[in-house]
Short mmCIF file of C-alpha atoms in Angstrom, two decimals:
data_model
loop_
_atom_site.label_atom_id
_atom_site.label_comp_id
_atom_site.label_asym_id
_atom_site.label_seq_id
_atom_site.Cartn_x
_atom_site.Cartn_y
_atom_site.Cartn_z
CA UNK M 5 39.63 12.35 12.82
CA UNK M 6 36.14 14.27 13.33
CA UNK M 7 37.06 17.73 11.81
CA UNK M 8 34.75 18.72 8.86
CA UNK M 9 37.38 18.57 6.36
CA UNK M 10 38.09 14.73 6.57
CA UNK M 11 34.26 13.33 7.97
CA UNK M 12 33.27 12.99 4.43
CA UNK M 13 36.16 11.34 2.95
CA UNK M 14 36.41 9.38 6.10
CA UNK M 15 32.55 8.42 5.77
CA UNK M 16 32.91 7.49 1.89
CA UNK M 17 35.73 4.93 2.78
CA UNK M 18 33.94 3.82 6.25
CA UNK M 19 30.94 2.92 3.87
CA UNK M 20 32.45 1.68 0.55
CA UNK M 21 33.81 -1.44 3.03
CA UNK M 22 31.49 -4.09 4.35
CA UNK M 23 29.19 -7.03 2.73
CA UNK M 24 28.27 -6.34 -0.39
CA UNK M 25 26.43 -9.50 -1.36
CA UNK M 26 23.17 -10.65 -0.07
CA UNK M 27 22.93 -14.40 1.15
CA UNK M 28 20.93 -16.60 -1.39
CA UNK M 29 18.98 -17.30 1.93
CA UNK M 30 17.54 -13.72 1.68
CA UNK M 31 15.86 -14.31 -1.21
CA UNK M 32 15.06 -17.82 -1.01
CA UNK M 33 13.13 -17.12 2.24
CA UNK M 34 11.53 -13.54 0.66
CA UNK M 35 10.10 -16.42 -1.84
CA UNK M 36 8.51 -18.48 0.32
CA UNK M 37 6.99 -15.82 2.20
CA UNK M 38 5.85 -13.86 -0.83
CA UNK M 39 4.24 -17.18 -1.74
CA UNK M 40 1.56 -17.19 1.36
CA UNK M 41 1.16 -13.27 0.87
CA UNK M 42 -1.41 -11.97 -1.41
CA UNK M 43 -1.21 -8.67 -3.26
CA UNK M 44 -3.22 -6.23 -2.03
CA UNK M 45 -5.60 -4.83 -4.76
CA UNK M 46 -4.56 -1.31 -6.08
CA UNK M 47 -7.29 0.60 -4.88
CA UNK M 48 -6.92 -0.03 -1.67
CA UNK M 49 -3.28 1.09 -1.83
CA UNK M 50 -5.02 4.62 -3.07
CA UNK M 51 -6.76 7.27 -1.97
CA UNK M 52 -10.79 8.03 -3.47
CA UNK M 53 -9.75 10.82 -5.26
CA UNK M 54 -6.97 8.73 -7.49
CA UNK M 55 -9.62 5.89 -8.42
CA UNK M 56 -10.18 6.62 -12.23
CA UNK M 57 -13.86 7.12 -12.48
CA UNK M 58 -16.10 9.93 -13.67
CA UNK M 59 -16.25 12.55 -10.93
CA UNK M 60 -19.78 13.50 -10.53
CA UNK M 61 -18.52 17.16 -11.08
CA UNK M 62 -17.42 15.71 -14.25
CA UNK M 63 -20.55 14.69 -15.56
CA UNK M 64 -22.55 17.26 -14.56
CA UNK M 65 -20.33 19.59 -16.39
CA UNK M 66 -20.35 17.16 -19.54
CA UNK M 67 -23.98 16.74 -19.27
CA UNK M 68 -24.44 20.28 -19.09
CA UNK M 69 -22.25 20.94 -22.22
CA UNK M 70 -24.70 18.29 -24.20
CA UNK M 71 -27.59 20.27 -22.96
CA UNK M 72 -26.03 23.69 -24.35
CA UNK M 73 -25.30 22.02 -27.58
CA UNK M 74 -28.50 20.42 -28.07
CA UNK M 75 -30.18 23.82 -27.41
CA UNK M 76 -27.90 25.97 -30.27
CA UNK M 77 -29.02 22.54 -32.55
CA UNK M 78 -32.88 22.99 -32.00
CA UNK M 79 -32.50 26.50 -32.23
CA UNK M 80 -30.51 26.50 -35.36
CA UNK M 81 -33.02 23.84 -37.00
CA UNK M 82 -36.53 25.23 -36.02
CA UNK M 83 -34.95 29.05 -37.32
CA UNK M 84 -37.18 29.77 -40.52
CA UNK M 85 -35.75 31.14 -43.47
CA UNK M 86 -37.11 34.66 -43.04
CA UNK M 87 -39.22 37.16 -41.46
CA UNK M 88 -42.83 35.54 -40.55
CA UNK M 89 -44.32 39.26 -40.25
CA UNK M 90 -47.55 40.00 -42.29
CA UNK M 91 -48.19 36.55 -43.31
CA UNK M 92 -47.94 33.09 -43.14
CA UNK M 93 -44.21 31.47 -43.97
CA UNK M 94 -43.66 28.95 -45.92
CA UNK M 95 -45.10 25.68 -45.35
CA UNK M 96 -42.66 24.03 -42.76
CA UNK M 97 -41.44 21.07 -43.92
CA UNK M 98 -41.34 18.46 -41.13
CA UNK M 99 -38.00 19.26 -38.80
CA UNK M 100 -35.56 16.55 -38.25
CA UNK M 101 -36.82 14.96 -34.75
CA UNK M 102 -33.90 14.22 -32.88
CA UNK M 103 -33.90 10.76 -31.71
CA UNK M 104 -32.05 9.53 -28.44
CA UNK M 105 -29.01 8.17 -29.14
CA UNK M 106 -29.65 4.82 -28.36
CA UNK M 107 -27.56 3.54 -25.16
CA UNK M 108 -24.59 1.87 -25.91
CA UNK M 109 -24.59 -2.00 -25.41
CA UNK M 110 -21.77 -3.39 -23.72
CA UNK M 111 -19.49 -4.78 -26.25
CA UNK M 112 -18.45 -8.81 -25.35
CA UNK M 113 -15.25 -8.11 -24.33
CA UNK M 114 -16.96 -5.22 -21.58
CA UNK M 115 -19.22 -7.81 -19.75
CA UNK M 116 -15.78 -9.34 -17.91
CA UNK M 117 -15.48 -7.50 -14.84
CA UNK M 118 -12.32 -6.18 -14.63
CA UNK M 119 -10.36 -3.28 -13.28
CA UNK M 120 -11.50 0.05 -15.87
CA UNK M 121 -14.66 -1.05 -16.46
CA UNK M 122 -17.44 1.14 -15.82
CA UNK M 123 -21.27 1.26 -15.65
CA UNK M 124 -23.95 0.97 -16.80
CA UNK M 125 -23.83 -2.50 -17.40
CA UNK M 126 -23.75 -6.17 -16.45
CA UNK M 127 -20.37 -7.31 -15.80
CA UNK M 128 -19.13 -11.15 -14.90
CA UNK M 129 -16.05 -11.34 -12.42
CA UNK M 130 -14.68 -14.27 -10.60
CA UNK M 131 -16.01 -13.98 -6.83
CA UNK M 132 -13.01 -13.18 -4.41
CA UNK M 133 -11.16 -13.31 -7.45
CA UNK M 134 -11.44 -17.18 -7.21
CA UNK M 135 -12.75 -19.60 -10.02
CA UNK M 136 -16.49 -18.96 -9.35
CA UNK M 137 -18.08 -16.41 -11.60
CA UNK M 138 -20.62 -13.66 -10.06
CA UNK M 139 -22.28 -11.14 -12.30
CA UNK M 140 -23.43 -8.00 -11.21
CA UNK M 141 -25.16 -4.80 -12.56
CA UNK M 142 -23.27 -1.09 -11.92
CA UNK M 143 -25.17 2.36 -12.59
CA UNK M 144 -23.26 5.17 -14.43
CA UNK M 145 -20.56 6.49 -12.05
CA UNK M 146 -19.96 3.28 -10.83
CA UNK M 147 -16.26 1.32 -11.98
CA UNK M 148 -14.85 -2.08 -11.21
CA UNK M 149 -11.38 -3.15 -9.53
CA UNK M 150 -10.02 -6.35 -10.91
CA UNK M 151 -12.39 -9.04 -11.14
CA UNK M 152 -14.10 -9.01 -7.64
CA UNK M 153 -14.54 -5.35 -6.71
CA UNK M 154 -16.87 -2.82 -7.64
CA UNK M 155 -17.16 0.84 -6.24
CA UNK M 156 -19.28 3.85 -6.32
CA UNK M 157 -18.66 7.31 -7.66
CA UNK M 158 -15.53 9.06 -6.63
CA UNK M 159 -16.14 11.56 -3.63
CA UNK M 160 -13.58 13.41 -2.24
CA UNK M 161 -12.40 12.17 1.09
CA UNK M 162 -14.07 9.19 3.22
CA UNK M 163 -17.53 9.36 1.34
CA UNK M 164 -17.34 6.33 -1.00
CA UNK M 165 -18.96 3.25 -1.26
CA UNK M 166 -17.48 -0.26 -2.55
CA UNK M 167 -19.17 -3.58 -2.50
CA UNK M 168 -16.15 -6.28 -2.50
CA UNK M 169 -16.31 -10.21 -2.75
CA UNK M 170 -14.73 -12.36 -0.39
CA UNK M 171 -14.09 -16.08 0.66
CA UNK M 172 -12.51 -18.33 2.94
CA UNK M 173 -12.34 -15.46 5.82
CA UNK M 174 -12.96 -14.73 9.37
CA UNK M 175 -13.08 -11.77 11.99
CA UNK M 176 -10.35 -11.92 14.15
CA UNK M 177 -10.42 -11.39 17.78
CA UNK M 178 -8.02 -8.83 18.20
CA UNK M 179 -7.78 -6.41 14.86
CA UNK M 180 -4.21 -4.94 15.52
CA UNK M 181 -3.08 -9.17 16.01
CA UNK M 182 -5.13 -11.06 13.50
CA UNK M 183 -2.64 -14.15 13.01
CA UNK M 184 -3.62 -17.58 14.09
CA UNK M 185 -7.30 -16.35 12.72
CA UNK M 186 -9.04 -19.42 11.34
CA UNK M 187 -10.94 -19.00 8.03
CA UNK M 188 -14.93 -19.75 8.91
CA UNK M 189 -16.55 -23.22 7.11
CA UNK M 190 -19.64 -21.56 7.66
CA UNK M 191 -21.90 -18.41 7.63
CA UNK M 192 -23.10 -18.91 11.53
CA UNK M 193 -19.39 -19.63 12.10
CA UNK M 194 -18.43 -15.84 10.96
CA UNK M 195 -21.78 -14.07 12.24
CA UNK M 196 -20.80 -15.89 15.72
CA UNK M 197 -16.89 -14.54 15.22
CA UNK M 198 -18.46 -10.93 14.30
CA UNK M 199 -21.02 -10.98 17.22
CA UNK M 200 -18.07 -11.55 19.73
CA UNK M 201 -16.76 -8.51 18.78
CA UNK M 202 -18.14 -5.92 21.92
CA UNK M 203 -16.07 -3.20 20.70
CA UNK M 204 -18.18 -2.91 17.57
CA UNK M 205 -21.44 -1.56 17.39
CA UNK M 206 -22.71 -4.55 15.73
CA UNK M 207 -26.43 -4.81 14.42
CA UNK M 208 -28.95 -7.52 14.72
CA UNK M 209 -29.20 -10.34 11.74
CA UNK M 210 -31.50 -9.83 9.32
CA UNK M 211 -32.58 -12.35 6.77
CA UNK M 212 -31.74 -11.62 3.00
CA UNK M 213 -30.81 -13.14 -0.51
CA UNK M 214 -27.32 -12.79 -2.01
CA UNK M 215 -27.43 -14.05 -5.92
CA UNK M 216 -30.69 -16.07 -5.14
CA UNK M 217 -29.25 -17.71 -2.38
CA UNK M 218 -31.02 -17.52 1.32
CA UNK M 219 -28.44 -15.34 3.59
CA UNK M 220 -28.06 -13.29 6.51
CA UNK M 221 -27.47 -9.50 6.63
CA UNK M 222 -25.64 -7.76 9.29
CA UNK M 223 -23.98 -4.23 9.95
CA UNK M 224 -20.75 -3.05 11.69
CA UNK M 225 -20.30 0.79 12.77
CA UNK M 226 -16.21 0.81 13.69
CA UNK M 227 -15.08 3.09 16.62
CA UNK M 228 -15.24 6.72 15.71
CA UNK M 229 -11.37 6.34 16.44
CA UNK M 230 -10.40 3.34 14.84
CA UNK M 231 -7.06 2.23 16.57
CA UNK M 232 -3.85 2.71 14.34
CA UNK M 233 -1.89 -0.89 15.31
CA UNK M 234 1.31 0.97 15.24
CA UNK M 235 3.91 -0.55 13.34
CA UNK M 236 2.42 0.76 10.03
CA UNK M 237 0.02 -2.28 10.64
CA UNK M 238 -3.26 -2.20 9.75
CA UNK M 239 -6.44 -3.24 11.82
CA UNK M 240 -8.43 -5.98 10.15
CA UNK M 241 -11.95 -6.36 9.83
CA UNK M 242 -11.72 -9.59 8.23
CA UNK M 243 -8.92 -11.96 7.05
CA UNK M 244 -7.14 -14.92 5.66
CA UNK M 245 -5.44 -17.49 6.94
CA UNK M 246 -2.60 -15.71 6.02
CA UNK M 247 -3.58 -12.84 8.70
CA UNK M 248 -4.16 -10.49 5.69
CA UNK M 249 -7.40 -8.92 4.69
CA UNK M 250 -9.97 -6.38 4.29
CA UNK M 251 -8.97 -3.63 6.97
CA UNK M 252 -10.16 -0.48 8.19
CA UNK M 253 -10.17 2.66 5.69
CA UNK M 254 -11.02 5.59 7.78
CA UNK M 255 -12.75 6.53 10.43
CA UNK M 256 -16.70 5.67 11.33
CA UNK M 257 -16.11 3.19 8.92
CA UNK M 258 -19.64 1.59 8.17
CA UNK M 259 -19.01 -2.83 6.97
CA UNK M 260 -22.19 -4.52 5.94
CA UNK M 261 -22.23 -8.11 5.11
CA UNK M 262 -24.62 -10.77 3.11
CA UNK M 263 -23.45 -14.21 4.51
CA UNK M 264 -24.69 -17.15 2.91
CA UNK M 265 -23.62 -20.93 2.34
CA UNK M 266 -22.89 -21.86 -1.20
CA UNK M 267 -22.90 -25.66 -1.58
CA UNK M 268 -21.60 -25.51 1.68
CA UNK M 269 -19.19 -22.93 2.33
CA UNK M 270 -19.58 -19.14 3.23
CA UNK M 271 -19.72 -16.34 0.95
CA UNK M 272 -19.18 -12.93 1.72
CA UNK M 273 -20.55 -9.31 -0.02
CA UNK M 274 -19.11 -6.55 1.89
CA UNK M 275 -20.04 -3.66 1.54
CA UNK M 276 -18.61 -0.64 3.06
CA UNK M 277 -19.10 3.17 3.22
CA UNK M 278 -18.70 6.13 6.04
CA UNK M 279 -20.84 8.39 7.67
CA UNK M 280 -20.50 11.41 5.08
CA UNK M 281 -21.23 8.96 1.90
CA UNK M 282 -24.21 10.30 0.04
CA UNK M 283 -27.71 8.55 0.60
CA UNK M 284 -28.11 8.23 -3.15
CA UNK M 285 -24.92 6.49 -3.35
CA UNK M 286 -26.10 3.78 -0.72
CA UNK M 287 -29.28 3.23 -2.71
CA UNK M 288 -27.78 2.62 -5.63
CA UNK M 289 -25.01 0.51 -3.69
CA UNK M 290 -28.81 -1.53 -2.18
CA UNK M 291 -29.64 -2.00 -6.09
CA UNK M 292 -26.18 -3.57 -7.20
CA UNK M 293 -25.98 -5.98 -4.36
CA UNK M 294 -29.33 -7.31 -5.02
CA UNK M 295 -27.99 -7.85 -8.36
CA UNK M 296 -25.53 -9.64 -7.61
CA UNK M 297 -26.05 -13.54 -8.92
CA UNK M 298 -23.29 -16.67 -7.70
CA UNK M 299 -23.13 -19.05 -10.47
CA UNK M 300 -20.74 -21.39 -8.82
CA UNK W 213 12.43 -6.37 -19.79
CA UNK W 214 12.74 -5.10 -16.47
CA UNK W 215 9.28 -3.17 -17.32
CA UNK W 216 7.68 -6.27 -18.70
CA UNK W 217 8.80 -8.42 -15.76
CA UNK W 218 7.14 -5.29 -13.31
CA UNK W 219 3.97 -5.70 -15.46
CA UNK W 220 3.94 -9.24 -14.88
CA UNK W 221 4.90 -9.00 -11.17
CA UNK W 222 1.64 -6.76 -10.62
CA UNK W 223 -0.30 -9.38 -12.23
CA UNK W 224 0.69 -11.67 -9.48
CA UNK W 225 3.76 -13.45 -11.17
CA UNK W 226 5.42 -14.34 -8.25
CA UNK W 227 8.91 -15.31 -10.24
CA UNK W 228 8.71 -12.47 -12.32
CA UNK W 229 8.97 -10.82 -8.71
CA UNK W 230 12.02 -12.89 -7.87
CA UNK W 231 13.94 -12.17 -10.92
CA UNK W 232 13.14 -8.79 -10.91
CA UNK W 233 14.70 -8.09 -7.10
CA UNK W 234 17.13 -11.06 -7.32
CA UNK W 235 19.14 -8.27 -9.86
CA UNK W 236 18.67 -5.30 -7.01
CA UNK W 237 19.18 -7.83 -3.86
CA UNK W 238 22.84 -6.87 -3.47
CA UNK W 239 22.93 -3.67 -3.90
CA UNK W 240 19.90 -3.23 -1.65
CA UNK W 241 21.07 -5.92 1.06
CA UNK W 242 24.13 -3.59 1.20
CA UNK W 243 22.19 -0.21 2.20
CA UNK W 244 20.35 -2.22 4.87
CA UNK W 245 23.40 -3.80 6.88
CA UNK W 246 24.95 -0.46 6.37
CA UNK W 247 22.42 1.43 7.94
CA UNK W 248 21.66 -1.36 10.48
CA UNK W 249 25.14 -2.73 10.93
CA UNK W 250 24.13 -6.18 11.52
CA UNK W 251 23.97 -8.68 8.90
CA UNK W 252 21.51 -10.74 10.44
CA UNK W 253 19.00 -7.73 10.70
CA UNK W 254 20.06 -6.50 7.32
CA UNK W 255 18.36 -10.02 6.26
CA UNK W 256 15.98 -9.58 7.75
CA UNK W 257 14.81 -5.63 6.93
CA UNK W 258 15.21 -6.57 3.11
CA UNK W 259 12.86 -9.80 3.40
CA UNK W 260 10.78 -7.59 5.18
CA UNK W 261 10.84 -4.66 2.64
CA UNK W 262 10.70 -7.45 -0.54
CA UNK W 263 7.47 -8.68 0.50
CA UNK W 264 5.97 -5.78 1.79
CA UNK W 265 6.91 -4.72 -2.04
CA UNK W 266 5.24 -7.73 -3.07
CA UNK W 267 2.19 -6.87 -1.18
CA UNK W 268 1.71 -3.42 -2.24
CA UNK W 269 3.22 -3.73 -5.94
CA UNK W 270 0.29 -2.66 -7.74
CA UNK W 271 -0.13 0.56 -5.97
CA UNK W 272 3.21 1.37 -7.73
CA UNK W 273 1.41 3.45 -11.30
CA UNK W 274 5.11 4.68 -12.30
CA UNK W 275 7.43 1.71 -13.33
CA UNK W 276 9.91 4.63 -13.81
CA UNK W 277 9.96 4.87 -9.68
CA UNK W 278 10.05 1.35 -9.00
CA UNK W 279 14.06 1.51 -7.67
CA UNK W 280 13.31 4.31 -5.69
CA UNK W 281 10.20 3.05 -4.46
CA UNK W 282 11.77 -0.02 -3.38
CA UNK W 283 14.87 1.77 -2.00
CA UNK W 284 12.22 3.98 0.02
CA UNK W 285 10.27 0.62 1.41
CA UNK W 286 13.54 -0.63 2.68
CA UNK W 287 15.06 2.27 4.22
CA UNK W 288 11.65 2.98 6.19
CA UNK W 289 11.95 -0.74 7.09
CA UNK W 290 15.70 -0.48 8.12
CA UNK W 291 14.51 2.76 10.25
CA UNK W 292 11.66 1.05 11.54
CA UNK W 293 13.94 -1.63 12.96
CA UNK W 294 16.53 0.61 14.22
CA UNK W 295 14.52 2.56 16.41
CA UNK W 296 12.34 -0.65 17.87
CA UNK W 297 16.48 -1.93 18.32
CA UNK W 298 17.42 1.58 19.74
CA UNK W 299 15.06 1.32 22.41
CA UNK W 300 15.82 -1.81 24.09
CA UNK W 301 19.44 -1.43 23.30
CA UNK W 302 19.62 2.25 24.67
CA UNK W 303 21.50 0.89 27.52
CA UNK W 304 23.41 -1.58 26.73
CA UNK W 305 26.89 -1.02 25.33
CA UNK W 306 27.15 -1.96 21.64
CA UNK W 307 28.10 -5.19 19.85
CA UNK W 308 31.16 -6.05 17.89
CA UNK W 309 31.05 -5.26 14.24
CA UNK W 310 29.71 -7.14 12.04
CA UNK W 311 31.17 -7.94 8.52
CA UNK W 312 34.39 -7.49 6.93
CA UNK W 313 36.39 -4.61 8.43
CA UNK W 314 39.79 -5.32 5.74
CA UNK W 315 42.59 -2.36 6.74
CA UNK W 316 43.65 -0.17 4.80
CA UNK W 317 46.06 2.31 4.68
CA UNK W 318 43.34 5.20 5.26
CA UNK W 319 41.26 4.05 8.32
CA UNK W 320 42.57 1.62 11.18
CA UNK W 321 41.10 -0.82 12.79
CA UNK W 322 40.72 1.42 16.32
CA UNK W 323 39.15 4.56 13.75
CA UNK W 324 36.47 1.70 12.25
CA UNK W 325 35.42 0.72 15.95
CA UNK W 326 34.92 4.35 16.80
CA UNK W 327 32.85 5.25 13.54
CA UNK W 328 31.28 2.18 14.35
CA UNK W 329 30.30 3.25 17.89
CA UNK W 330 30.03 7.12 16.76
CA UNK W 331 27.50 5.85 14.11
CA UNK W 332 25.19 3.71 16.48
CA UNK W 333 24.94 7.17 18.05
CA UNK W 334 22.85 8.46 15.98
CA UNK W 335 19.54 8.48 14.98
CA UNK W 336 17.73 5.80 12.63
CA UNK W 337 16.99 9.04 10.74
CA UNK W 338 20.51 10.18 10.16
CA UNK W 339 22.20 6.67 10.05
CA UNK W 340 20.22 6.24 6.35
CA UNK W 341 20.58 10.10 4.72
CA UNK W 342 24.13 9.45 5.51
CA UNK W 343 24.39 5.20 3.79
CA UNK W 344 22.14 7.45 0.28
CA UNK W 345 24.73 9.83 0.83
CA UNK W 346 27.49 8.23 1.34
CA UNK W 347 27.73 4.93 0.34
CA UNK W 348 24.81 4.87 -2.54
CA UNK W 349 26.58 8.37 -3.72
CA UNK W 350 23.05 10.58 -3.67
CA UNK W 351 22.66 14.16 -3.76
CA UNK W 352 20.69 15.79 -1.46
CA UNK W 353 17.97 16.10 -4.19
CA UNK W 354 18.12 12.17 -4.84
CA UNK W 355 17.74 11.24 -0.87
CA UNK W 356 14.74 13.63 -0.90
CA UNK W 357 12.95 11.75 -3.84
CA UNK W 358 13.82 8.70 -2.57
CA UNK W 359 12.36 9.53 0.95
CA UNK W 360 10.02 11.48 -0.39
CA UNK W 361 10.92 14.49 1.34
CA UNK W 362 11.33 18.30 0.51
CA UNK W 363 14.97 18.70 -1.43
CA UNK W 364 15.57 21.62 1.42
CA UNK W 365 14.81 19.03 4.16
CA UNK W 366 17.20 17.02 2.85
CA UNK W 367 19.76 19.00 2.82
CA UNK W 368 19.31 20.13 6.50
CA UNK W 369 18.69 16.57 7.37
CA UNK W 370 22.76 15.71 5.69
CA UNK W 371 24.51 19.05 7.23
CA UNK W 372 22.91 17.95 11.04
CA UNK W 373 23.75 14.36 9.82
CA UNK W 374 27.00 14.68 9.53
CA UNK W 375 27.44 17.51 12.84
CA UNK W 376 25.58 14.43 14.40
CA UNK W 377 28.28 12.22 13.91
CA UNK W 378 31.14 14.27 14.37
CA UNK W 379 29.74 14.75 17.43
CA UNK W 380 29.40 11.37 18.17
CA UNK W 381 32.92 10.76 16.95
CA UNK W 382 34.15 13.01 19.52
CA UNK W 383 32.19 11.87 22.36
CA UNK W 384 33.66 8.48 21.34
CA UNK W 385 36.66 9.50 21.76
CA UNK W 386 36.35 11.27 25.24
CA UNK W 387 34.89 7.90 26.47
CA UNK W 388 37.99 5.83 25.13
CA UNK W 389 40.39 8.39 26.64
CA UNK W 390 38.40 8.02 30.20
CA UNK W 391 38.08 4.35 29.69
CA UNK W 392 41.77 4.21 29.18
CA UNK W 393 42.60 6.55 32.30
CA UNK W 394 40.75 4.66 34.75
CA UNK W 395 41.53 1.34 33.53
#
């Protein structure tokens, strides 16, 4: 039976017999579960490098291209006709002045925040993709991601920077076993759930405004080895009711969060970046969260 | 239409979702009880794999790939389970088959209960290049798309495959013959 000539044939048949139709259970109960499980946004299912905004190399080099062609255009204008040798030219006539293009206004349709939009501008999303509307002003090099994310230029590895919206969440006790984590009703609910966390490195509060509204700041610094969960699971910062979330993204990960209680239930602005991302990045990451307004 | 329902299923249209696998669900549910040879796991490693699709559907930027990226969620899912099962089974003597065994003129009822044993042998690994081989009909190119491995791996991956379970086969066999002689 086990010689090579027959194993495939013996294999095809072996194979070709068996169930061949899936209960309707299977997919009724795929259903229901895909009912309490939210989609995880896109970019967090890929890498920096594949986010589709203007590398900084990218500008430089197209900024540097303008400069070169702006240059030959001078040039070429301010030539004179002829020689200027043994006497005065012609009268000049007065050279076109070039004029800065002036910057381009956001069109209507490019003030909704949504995923391909990119700065500069003022952009209004739905916070935590839920019905209340936040508006928020990105610099150039900054894009959106759907209607409640916005992130900084791309760098290549761990060295971004994304401020994200979120609601109805919680820290969990144990990030590798997040279920059974109840959503906070309000912001000294979650800074208490965060401050029980000892294997964070977990700064003081700080008071602050989030869209005009009185709030507290506070920073995380993950483990330098932030635990794998095994099981292809991934270890939560935050979460749902549902036990999914906002989890870790690499190593060093840096979290920092504006809290505050909008008629009466916490609001989240997370911010998050690592160790390598560039200083200038955080600053400008400072300037869009303090532009950040809640109109709920 | 199957590209419009994708586009609407990454927009969150949870039916579109369900209409869109209920047309796969078969063929998939058969790879999975194939590879895990238990119907009741096979259920579960495709609800599994559907909503972990569900979850991570618009990371998929190729609606081209979307059978093979499906096919590859639920075989890692199916190899997942078979190696958490492997381990507290690894000493325990094997269940019954599951599923309709019908004979046929070809393979007999004894020769299904040895591939069935042979099979269990082997790894989580080699149990699903052989199903894409065998019962899906891939070439060795196909399984490595659709594992998203090397086409060379693959191939190695099939020819130990199938030593694996000759192997198996015949150390089957020895134990039935012993079994028999000191019965």
């Amino acid at each position: 039976m086990t010689d090579q000539r027959s194993i495939e044939r013996i294999l095809d048949e072996w194979f070709a017999d068996g169930p061949s139709v899936a209960p309707d259970r299977v997919l009724d109960v795929a259903a229901n579960r895909i009912g309490r499980q939210r989609q995880r946004p896109a970019w967090r299912l890929l890498s920096w490098r594949d986010f589709p905004v203007i590398t900084t190399s990218k500008l430089v080099a197209g900024l540097a291209a303008i400069l070169v062609i702006a240059v030959i255009g001078i040039a070429v204008v301010l030539r004179p006709g002829g020689s200027n040798v043994g006497g005065q030219g012609p009268t000049a006539s007065p050279s076109p002045v070039a004029t800065p293009t002036p910057a381009p206004t956001p069109s209507p349709s490019s003030t909704v925040l949504k995923s391909g939009v990119t700065g500069p501008g003022t952009f209004t999303g739905r916070f935590a993709a839920s019905e209340i509307p936040w508006t928020v002003t990105i610099p150039k090099g900054w894009a959106a991601y759907d209607t409640d994310i916005v992130m900084g230029p791309s760098r290549p590895g761990d060295k971004g920077v994304a401020i994200l919206t979120e609601r109805a969440v919680n820290v969990p006790k144990d990030s590798c076993a997040p279920d059974g984590t109840v959503p906070a009703t309000s912001a000294e609910e979650f800074l208490t759930a965060l401050e029980a966390r000892k294997d964070w490195d977990i700064s003081n509060r700080r008071a602050a405004t989030i869209g005009a509204y009185a709030a507290t700041r506070i920073d995380i610094v993950l483990p330098e080895n932030t635990p794998t969960c095994g099981g292809g699971k991934d270890y939560m910062i935050v979460v749902h009711n549902d036990g999914q979330g906002f989890y870790s993204q690499g190593p060093s990960m840096h979290v920092s969060y504006w809290v505050a209680n909008v008629n009466g239930e916490p609001l989240f602005v997370e911010r998050f970046s690592f160790p390598e991302t560039p200083a200038s990045d955080l600053a400008e990451s400072d300037v869009v969260v303090n532009s950040i307004k809640i109109t709920p | 239409m199957d590209r419009e329902l994708l586009a609407a299923a990454q927009h969150g249209d949870e039916a579109a979702f369900v209409d869109l696998i209920r047309a796969r669900s078969n063929r998939l549910f058969a790879i999975a009880q194939r590879i895990l040879r238990d119907i009741d796991r096979a259920e579960d490693a495709l609800q599994d794999a559907l909503v972990i699709a569900w979850r991570d559907l618009r990371g998929l930027r190729d609606p081209d790939r979307f059978d093979a990226w499906l096919t590859r969620l639920l075989v890692n899912v199916c190899i997942a389970q078979a190696t958490r099962e492997r381990r507290r089974t690894a000493n325990l003597r094997v269940l019954p088959v599951d599923g309709p065994a019908a004979p046929d003129e070809f393979l007999s009822i004894a020769d299904r209960d040895l591939l069935e044993r042979g099979f269990r042998r082997l790894s989580p690994d080699q149990r699903a290049i052989l199903v894409l081989h065998h019962f899906i009909g891939y070439e060795p190119s196909e399984i490595a798309e659709t594992l998203g491995i090397p086409a060379g791996t693959a191939r190695s991956r099939l020819f130990h495959a199938h030593r694996a379970m000759r192997a198996a086969l015949d150390a089957e066999e020895r134990t039935v013959l012993v079994g028999g002689r000191s019965a």
